[in-house]
Amino acid sequence: MKKILLCCALFLQIVIAKPIIAVSIPMQEEFLRSLVGEEYEIVSLVKVGINPHDFEPKFSDIKKVNEAIAYFAIGIEFEEAWLMRFKAQNPKMQIYSLDKDIPKFIFKNNAQAHNLHEEHDHEEYHHENGDTHIWLSTKNAKIIAKNLYNALNQINPNANYKENYENLIALIENTNTTIQNTLKSVKKHQKFVVFHPMLGYFAKDYELEEIAIEIEGKSPKLKETARVIEIIKTNHLPVIFAQPEFSSKTAEFIAKESGATLEYFSPLQTPWGENLINFAQNLKKSLEN
């Protein structure tokens, strides 16, 4: 009897098992879930609190990806090393690039990054991938949503995701409107300081200037740190926004020496819209003090 019950349980598990779609970050999971509901099992590899730049998936996640029918990539670093491995292990899995049609920031000579070290002698400074945090932009989010919608229609042409897609676009537009209203009193090209360059697309959307402390993902050296502190003081920049997924020791030191306060912003946090709105509110508040 026990064997019969066990066999029945296993059979039911196989029958009711949902197709798996894998994604890289929580924001993709949120958007995908809003479109498909409970139609698929969604596996997000990078969790909040994990550094996505040197991330390596767990065995349990790899096992899920090996069973996935599709993978939605978004252009972050670990995908370069792992997507082809995933594809080799699961040849039937389709890979869709949600960053399609999104222009990328390429950091060269510090001009586009508005890096604090732009007067530094490193004239050949560049970042191979530029700012990969494309989802921290309401304009980009609409493109991501469209790419996601188009991919789902290819995966399941018989499904109708149109209404959910329109609701997602409305959410993105409402988020943009709220941020615009929040920042309407902030002057154009207002500078703000981040430790890790993560809000370049957000800054572009709202005509702000992101100033990043890091150089190619590395903390500044002693001489560079002194220059950072001087520039923060000279420009009266009140806050440094650090990313909780990274070590904050250098950021804490710079904040203490420059008189700035240290706050945290995670690009991986969801709900996506609330996260961006909260950042806009915190930025405005810091500039009013």
mmCIF file of C-alpha atoms in Angstrom:
data_model
loop_
_atom_site.group_PDB
_atom_site.id
_atom_site.type_symbol
_atom_site.label_atom_id
_atom_site.label_comp_id
_atom_site.label_asym_id
_atom_site.label_seq_id
_atom_site.Cartn_x
_atom_site.Cartn_y
_atom_site.Cartn_z
ATOM 1 C CA MET A 1 0.000 0.000 0.000
ATOM 2 C CA LYS A 2 2.788 2.428 0.899
ATOM 3 C CA LYS A 3 4.480 1.746 -2.430
ATOM 4 C CA ILE A 4 1.233 2.410 -4.270
ATOM 5 C CA LEU A 5 0.694 5.696 -2.440
ATOM 6 C CA LEU A 6 4.300 6.743 -3.125
ATOM 7 C CA CYS A 7 3.927 5.958 -6.818
ATOM 8 C CA CYS A 8 0.665 7.917 -6.954
ATOM 9 C CA ALA A 9 2.300 10.902 -5.255
ATOM 10 C CA LEU A 10 5.206 10.859 -7.690
ATOM 11 C CA PHE A 11 2.826 10.539 -10.643
ATOM 12 C CA LEU A 12 0.754 13.504 -9.468
ATOM 13 C CA GLN A 13 3.898 15.551 -8.926
ATOM 14 C CA ILE A 14 4.977 14.890 -12.508
ATOM 15 C CA VAL A 15 1.522 15.598 -13.923
ATOM 16 C CA ILE A 16 1.006 18.901 -12.100
ATOM 17 C CA ALA A 17 4.598 20.111 -12.398
ATOM 18 C CA LYS A 18 4.736 23.534 -14.032
ATOM 19 C CA PRO A 19 7.169 24.429 -16.799
ATOM 20 C CA ILE A 20 10.161 26.333 -15.418
ATOM 21 C CA ILE A 21 11.370 29.733 -16.591
ATOM 22 C CA ALA A 22 14.676 30.991 -15.176
ATOM 23 C CA VAL A 23 15.646 34.639 -14.729
ATOM 24 C CA SER A 24 18.671 36.417 -13.325
ATOM 25 C CA ILE A 25 17.297 38.951 -10.815
ATOM 26 C CA PRO A 26 14.196 39.541 -8.644
ATOM 27 C CA MET A 27 12.890 42.423 -10.785
ATOM 28 C CA GLN A 28 12.535 40.051 -13.741
ATOM 29 C CA GLU A 29 10.701 37.562 -11.550
ATOM 30 C CA GLU A 30 8.308 40.308 -10.431
ATOM 31 C CA PHE A 31 7.569 41.454 -13.995
ATOM 32 C CA LEU A 32 7.253 37.899 -15.292
ATOM 33 C CA ARG A 33 4.903 36.894 -12.477
ATOM 34 C CA SER A 34 2.694 39.910 -13.203
ATOM 35 C CA LEU A 35 2.292 38.665 -16.778
ATOM 36 C CA VAL A 36 1.938 34.887 -16.371
ATOM 37 C CA GLY A 37 0.435 34.531 -12.908
ATOM 38 C CA GLU A 38 0.898 30.944 -11.740
ATOM 39 C CA GLU A 39 1.322 29.444 -15.220
ATOM 40 C CA TYR A 40 5.056 28.819 -14.734
ATOM 41 C CA GLU A 41 7.491 28.067 -11.955
ATOM 42 C CA ILE A 42 9.877 31.020 -11.933
ATOM 43 C CA VAL A 43 13.438 30.631 -10.684
ATOM 44 C CA SER A 44 15.415 33.801 -9.912
ATOM 45 C CA LEU A 45 19.105 33.068 -9.458
ATOM 46 C CA VAL A 46 20.475 36.249 -7.841
ATOM 47 C CA LYS A 47 18.753 37.064 -4.569
ATOM 48 C CA VAL A 48 18.661 40.351 -2.640
ATOM 49 C CA GLY A 49 21.824 40.638 -0.552
ATOM 50 C CA ILE A 50 24.008 38.774 -3.052
ATOM 51 C CA ASN A 51 26.676 40.544 -5.115
ATOM 52 C CA PRO A 52 25.560 39.953 -8.728
ATOM 53 C CA HIS A 53 28.948 40.855 -10.205
ATOM 54 C CA ASP A 54 30.842 37.817 -8.930
ATOM 55 C CA PHE A 55 27.816 35.579 -8.407
ATOM 56 C CA GLU A 56 27.958 31.825 -8.942
ATOM 57 C CA PRO A 57 24.699 29.855 -8.886
ATOM 58 C CA LYS A 58 24.002 27.156 -6.331
ATOM 59 C CA PHE A 59 23.766 23.533 -7.410
ATOM 60 C CA SER A 60 20.030 23.567 -6.643
ATOM 61 C CA ASP A 61 19.569 26.551 -8.979
ATOM 62 C CA ILE A 62 21.647 24.923 -11.721
ATOM 63 C CA LYS A 63 19.446 21.839 -11.439
ATOM 64 C CA LYS A 64 16.355 23.999 -11.959
ATOM 65 C CA VAL A 65 17.906 25.801 -14.943
ATOM 66 C CA ASN A 66 18.708 22.414 -16.461
ATOM 67 C CA GLU A 67 14.963 21.724 -16.447
ATOM 68 C CA ALA A 68 13.879 25.177 -17.669
ATOM 69 C CA ILE A 69 12.154 25.765 -20.989
ATOM 70 C CA ALA A 70 13.453 29.337 -21.185
ATOM 71 C CA TYR A 71 15.973 31.712 -19.631
ATOM 72 C CA PHE A 72 15.432 35.473 -19.598
ATOM 73 C CA ALA A 73 18.787 37.264 -19.508
ATOM 74 C CA ILE A 74 19.194 40.942 -18.617
ATOM 75 C CA GLY A 75 22.850 41.633 -19.401
ATOM 76 C CA ILE A 76 24.566 41.353 -16.022
ATOM 77 C CA GLU A 77 28.101 40.034 -15.682
ATOM 78 C CA PHE A 78 27.579 36.504 -14.439
ATOM 79 C CA GLU A 79 25.458 35.702 -17.502
ATOM 80 C CA GLU A 80 28.540 36.013 -19.731
ATOM 81 C CA ALA A 81 30.185 33.129 -17.899
ATOM 82 C CA TRP A 82 27.135 30.972 -17.243
ATOM 83 C CA LEU A 83 24.561 31.263 -20.031
ATOM 84 C CA MET A 84 26.509 29.138 -22.485
ATOM 85 C CA ARG A 85 27.120 26.553 -19.753
ATOM 86 C CA PHE A 86 23.407 26.458 -19.027
ATOM 87 C CA LYS A 87 22.665 26.091 -22.735
ATOM 88 C CA ALA A 88 25.208 23.298 -23.110
ATOM 89 C CA GLN A 89 23.582 21.376 -20.266
ATOM 90 C CA ASN A 90 20.053 22.145 -21.459
ATOM 91 C CA PRO A 91 20.136 22.524 -25.279
ATOM 92 C CA LYS A 92 16.335 22.750 -25.578
ATOM 93 C CA MET A 93 16.176 25.820 -23.333
ATOM 94 C CA GLN A 94 15.518 29.054 -25.228
ATOM 95 C CA ILE A 95 17.455 32.155 -24.154
ATOM 96 C CA TYR A 96 15.823 35.565 -24.519
ATOM 97 C CA SER A 97 17.676 38.862 -23.994
ATOM 98 C CA LEU A 98 15.480 41.353 -22.177
ATOM 99 C CA ASP A 99 18.092 44.090 -22.673
ATOM 100 C CA LYS A 100 17.461 44.075 -26.435
ATOM 101 C CA ASP A 101 17.065 47.609 -27.892
ATOM 102 C CA ILE A 102 18.339 49.284 -24.703
ATOM 103 C CA PRO A 103 21.330 51.591 -25.343
ATOM 104 C CA LYS A 104 24.112 50.847 -22.833
ATOM 105 C CA PHE A 105 26.343 53.261 -20.952
ATOM 106 C CA ILE A 106 29.975 52.459 -21.681
ATOM 107 C CA PHE A 107 32.294 54.099 -19.168
ATOM 108 C CA LYS A 108 35.264 55.510 -21.039
ATOM 109 C CA ASN A 109 37.541 58.285 -19.835
ATOM 110 C CA ASN A 110 34.996 58.678 -17.009
ATOM 111 C CA ALA A 111 32.940 61.076 -19.111
ATOM 112 C CA GLN A 112 29.682 59.132 -19.099
ATOM 113 C CA ALA A 113 30.055 57.760 -15.595
ATOM 114 C CA HIS A 114 30.483 61.235 -14.054
ATOM 115 C CA ASN A 115 33.153 59.534 -11.984
ATOM 116 C CA LEU A 116 34.767 61.469 -9.172
ATOM 117 C CA HIS A 117 38.162 60.563 -10.577
ATOM 118 C CA GLU A 118 37.650 62.241 -13.925
ATOM 119 C CA GLU A 119 40.701 64.412 -13.297
ATOM 120 C CA HIS A 120 42.785 61.348 -12.571
ATOM 121 C CA ASP A 121 45.600 60.266 -14.838
ATOM 122 C CA HIS A 122 43.900 56.998 -15.844
ATOM 123 C CA GLU A 123 42.955 58.163 -19.340
ATOM 124 C CA GLU A 124 42.319 54.612 -20.498
ATOM 125 C CA TYR A 125 39.763 53.948 -17.778
ATOM 126 C CA HIS A 126 36.800 51.995 -19.044
ATOM 127 C CA HIS A 127 34.279 49.402 -17.941
ATOM 128 C CA GLU A 128 33.776 46.585 -20.428
ATOM 129 C CA ASN A 129 30.049 46.353 -19.781
ATOM 130 C CA GLY A 130 29.338 49.898 -18.675
ATOM 131 C CA ASP A 131 26.467 50.304 -16.228
ATOM 132 C CA THR A 132 24.614 46.982 -16.302
ATOM 133 C CA HIS A 133 21.780 48.130 -14.002
ATOM 134 C CA ILE A 134 19.442 48.845 -16.908
ATOM 135 C CA TRP A 135 16.288 48.009 -14.932
ATOM 136 C CA LEU A 136 16.731 51.041 -12.631
ATOM 137 C CA SER A 137 15.098 53.211 -15.282
ATOM 138 C CA THR A 138 11.410 53.524 -16.021
ATOM 139 C CA LYS A 139 12.159 54.072 -19.715
ATOM 140 C CA ASN A 140 14.231 50.911 -19.870
ATOM 141 C CA ALA A 141 11.652 49.025 -17.798
ATOM 142 C CA LYS A 142 9.058 49.575 -20.525
ATOM 143 C CA ILE A 143 11.432 48.055 -23.088
ATOM 144 C CA ILE A 144 12.178 45.140 -20.760
ATOM 145 C CA ALA A 145 8.431 44.574 -20.310
ATOM 146 C CA LYS A 146 7.872 44.629 -24.074
ATOM 147 C CA ASN A 147 10.713 42.163 -24.687
ATOM 148 C CA LEU A 148 9.287 39.920 -21.985
ATOM 149 C CA TYR A 149 5.794 40.098 -23.483
ATOM 150 C CA ASN A 150 7.069 39.272 -26.984
ATOM 151 C CA ALA A 151 9.104 36.329 -25.671
ATOM 152 C CA LEU A 152 6.136 34.880 -23.794
ATOM 153 C CA ASN A 153 4.010 35.074 -26.923
ATOM 154 C CA GLN A 154 6.653 33.015 -28.699
ATOM 155 C CA ILE A 155 6.807 30.455 -25.884
ATOM 156 C CA ASN A 156 3.031 30.092 -25.645
ATOM 157 C CA PRO A 157 1.221 31.602 -28.664
ATOM 158 C CA ASN A 158 -2.129 30.343 -27.369
ATOM 159 C CA ALA A 159 -1.969 32.382 -24.164
ATOM 160 C CA ASN A 160 -3.265 35.934 -23.894
ATOM 161 C CA TYR A 161 -0.971 38.162 -21.868
ATOM 162 C CA LYS A 162 -2.175 41.471 -23.331
ATOM 163 C CA GLU A 163 -4.243 42.697 -20.383
ATOM 164 C CA ASN A 164 -1.509 41.846 -17.866
ATOM 165 C CA TYR A 165 1.079 43.502 -20.106
ATOM 166 C CA GLU A 166 -0.994 46.693 -20.274
ATOM 167 C CA ASN A 167 -1.344 46.652 -16.488
ATOM 168 C CA LEU A 168 2.438 46.289 -16.139
ATOM 169 C CA ILE A 169 3.043 49.233 -18.478
ATOM 170 C CA ALA A 170 0.566 51.280 -16.420
ATOM 171 C CA LEU A 171 2.511 50.388 -13.244
ATOM 172 C CA ILE A 172 5.770 51.532 -14.868
ATOM 173 C CA GLU A 173 4.193 54.792 -16.080
ATOM 174 C CA ASN A 174 2.690 55.477 -12.649
ATOM 175 C CA THR A 175 6.098 54.850 -11.061
ATOM 176 C CA ASN A 176 7.658 57.338 -13.474
ATOM 177 C CA THR A 177 4.995 59.959 -12.726
ATOM 178 C CA THR A 178 5.483 59.563 -8.971
ATOM 179 C CA ILE A 179 9.259 59.938 -9.300
ATOM 180 C CA GLN A 180 8.878 62.998 -11.545
ATOM 181 C CA ASN A 181 6.588 64.626 -8.986
ATOM 182 C CA THR A 182 8.960 63.720 -6.160
ATOM 183 C CA LEU A 183 11.974 65.238 -7.921
ATOM 184 C CA LYS A 184 10.289 68.282 -9.485
ATOM 185 C CA SER A 185 11.875 70.614 -6.924
ATOM 186 C CA VAL A 186 15.365 69.153 -7.490
ATOM 187 C CA LYS A 187 17.425 71.238 -9.898
ATOM 188 C CA LYS A 188 18.497 69.790 -13.233
ATOM 189 C CA HIS A 189 21.895 68.108 -13.296
ATOM 190 C CA GLN A 190 21.933 67.842 -9.512
ATOM 191 C CA LYS A 191 24.843 65.627 -8.509
ATOM 192 C CA PHE A 192 24.498 62.710 -6.118
ATOM 193 C CA VAL A 193 27.159 60.284 -4.902
ATOM 194 C CA VAL A 194 27.092 56.505 -5.098
ATOM 195 C CA PHE A 195 29.851 54.155 -4.090
ATOM 196 C CA HIS A 196 29.159 51.598 -6.825
ATOM 197 C CA PRO A 197 28.001 52.949 -10.225
ATOM 198 C CA MET A 198 24.435 51.659 -10.338
ATOM 199 C CA LEU A 199 22.066 54.566 -10.985
ATOM 200 C CA GLY A 200 23.339 56.006 -14.251
ATOM 201 C CA TYR A 201 20.143 55.165 -16.147
ATOM 202 C CA PHE A 202 17.985 56.576 -13.356
ATOM 203 C CA ALA A 203 20.065 59.766 -13.437
ATOM 204 C CA LYS A 204 19.626 60.067 -17.193
ATOM 205 C CA ASP A 205 15.847 59.642 -16.938
ATOM 206 C CA TYR A 206 15.527 62.547 -14.506
ATOM 207 C CA GLU A 207 18.381 64.812 -15.687
ATOM 208 C CA LEU A 208 20.604 64.183 -12.681
ATOM 209 C CA GLU A 209 24.322 63.373 -12.468
ATOM 210 C CA GLU A 210 25.550 60.239 -10.773
ATOM 211 C CA ILE A 211 29.035 60.493 -9.255
ATOM 212 C CA ALA A 212 30.588 57.079 -8.634
ATOM 213 C CA ILE A 213 33.458 56.491 -6.225
ATOM 214 C CA GLU A 214 34.524 53.058 -7.417
ATOM 215 C CA ILE A 215 36.987 52.610 -10.274
ATOM 216 C CA GLU A 216 36.290 49.501 -12.387
ATOM 217 C CA GLY A 217 34.665 47.803 -9.421
ATOM 218 C CA LYS A 218 37.586 48.563 -7.111
ATOM 219 C CA SER A 219 37.722 50.852 -4.098
ATOM 220 C CA PRO A 220 39.848 53.986 -4.566
ATOM 221 C CA LYS A 221 43.433 54.036 -3.329
ATOM 222 C CA LEU A 222 44.620 56.418 -0.601
ATOM 223 C CA LYS A 223 45.404 59.335 -2.926
ATOM 224 C CA GLU A 224 42.138 58.856 -4.786
ATOM 225 C CA THR A 225 40.213 58.607 -1.518
ATOM 226 C CA ALA A 226 41.589 61.982 -0.413
ATOM 227 C CA ARG A 227 40.480 63.503 -3.700
ATOM 228 C CA VAL A 228 37.020 61.967 -3.330
ATOM 229 C CA ILE A 229 36.639 63.484 0.131
ATOM 230 C CA GLU A 230 37.723 66.894 -1.142
ATOM 231 C CA ILE A 231 35.260 66.849 -4.040
ATOM 232 C CA ILE A 232 32.364 65.798 -1.795
ATOM 233 C CA LYS A 233 33.156 68.651 0.588
ATOM 234 C CA THR A 234 33.599 71.204 -2.200
ATOM 235 C CA ASN A 235 30.326 70.290 -3.859
ATOM 236 C CA HIS A 236 28.452 70.026 -0.530
ATOM 237 C CA LEU A 237 27.141 66.563 -1.379
ATOM 238 C CA PRO A 238 25.302 65.386 1.743
ATOM 239 C CA VAL A 239 24.856 61.644 1.176
ATOM 240 C CA ILE A 240 26.765 58.671 -0.201
ATOM 241 C CA PHE A 241 24.530 55.842 -1.390
ATOM 242 C CA ALA A 242 26.167 52.453 -0.926
ATOM 243 C CA GLN A 243 24.940 49.079 -2.126
ATOM 244 C CA PRO A 244 24.310 46.593 0.716
ATOM 245 C CA GLU A 245 25.529 43.720 -1.464
ATOM 246 C CA PHE A 246 29.075 45.178 -1.289
ATOM 247 C CA SER A 247 31.485 45.872 1.556
ATOM 248 C CA SER A 248 30.835 49.356 2.956
ATOM 249 C CA LYS A 249 34.118 49.902 4.860
ATOM 250 C CA THR A 250 35.586 52.381 2.367
ATOM 251 C CA ALA A 251 32.241 54.142 1.949
ATOM 252 C CA GLU A 252 31.918 54.491 5.725
ATOM 253 C CA PHE A 253 35.407 56.011 5.949
ATOM 254 C CA ILE A 254 34.751 58.478 3.120
ATOM 255 C CA ALA A 255 31.407 59.468 4.627
ATOM 256 C CA LYS A 256 32.982 60.092 8.020
ATOM 257 C CA GLU A 257 35.872 62.152 6.643
ATOM 258 C CA SER A 258 33.738 64.171 4.221
ATOM 259 C CA GLY A 259 30.887 64.855 6.628
ATOM 260 C CA ALA A 260 28.388 63.046 4.399
ATOM 261 C CA THR A 261 25.925 60.515 5.719
ATOM 262 C CA LEU A 262 25.860 56.961 4.449
ATOM 263 C CA GLU A 263 22.649 55.436 3.149
ATOM 264 C CA TYR A 264 21.961 52.190 1.338
ATOM 265 C CA PHE A 265 20.162 51.353 -1.863
ATOM 266 C CA SER A 266 19.870 47.853 -3.326
ATOM 267 C CA PRO A 267 19.216 47.625 -7.071
ATOM 268 C CA LEU A 268 17.909 44.100 -6.465
ATOM 269 C CA GLN A 269 15.151 45.062 -4.036
ATOM 270 C CA THR A 270 11.529 44.526 -4.974
ATOM 271 C CA PRO A 271 8.816 45.642 -5.446
ATOM 272 C CA TRP A 272 10.664 47.354 -8.295
ATOM 273 C CA GLY A 273 8.493 50.496 -8.418
ATOM 274 C CA GLU A 274 8.536 51.055 -4.661
ATOM 275 C CA ASN A 275 12.305 50.675 -4.623
ATOM 276 C CA LEU A 276 12.843 53.453 -7.183
ATOM 277 C CA ILE A 277 10.251 55.719 -5.581
ATOM 278 C CA ASN A 278 11.871 55.256 -2.164
ATOM 279 C CA PHE A 279 15.252 56.175 -3.617
ATOM 280 C CA ALA A 280 13.816 59.325 -5.202
ATOM 281 C CA GLN A 281 12.230 60.317 -1.883
ATOM 282 C CA ASN A 282 15.456 59.688 0.045
ATOM 283 C CA LEU A 283 17.481 61.652 -2.504
ATOM 284 C CA LYS A 284 15.114 64.620 -2.317
ATOM 285 C CA LYS A 285 15.103 64.514 1.483
ATOM 286 C CA SER A 286 18.910 64.447 1.635
ATOM 287 C CA LEU A 287 19.176 67.491 -0.619
ATOM 288 C CA GLU A 288 16.675 69.476 1.458
ATOM 289 C CA ASN A 289 18.592 69.042 4.721
#
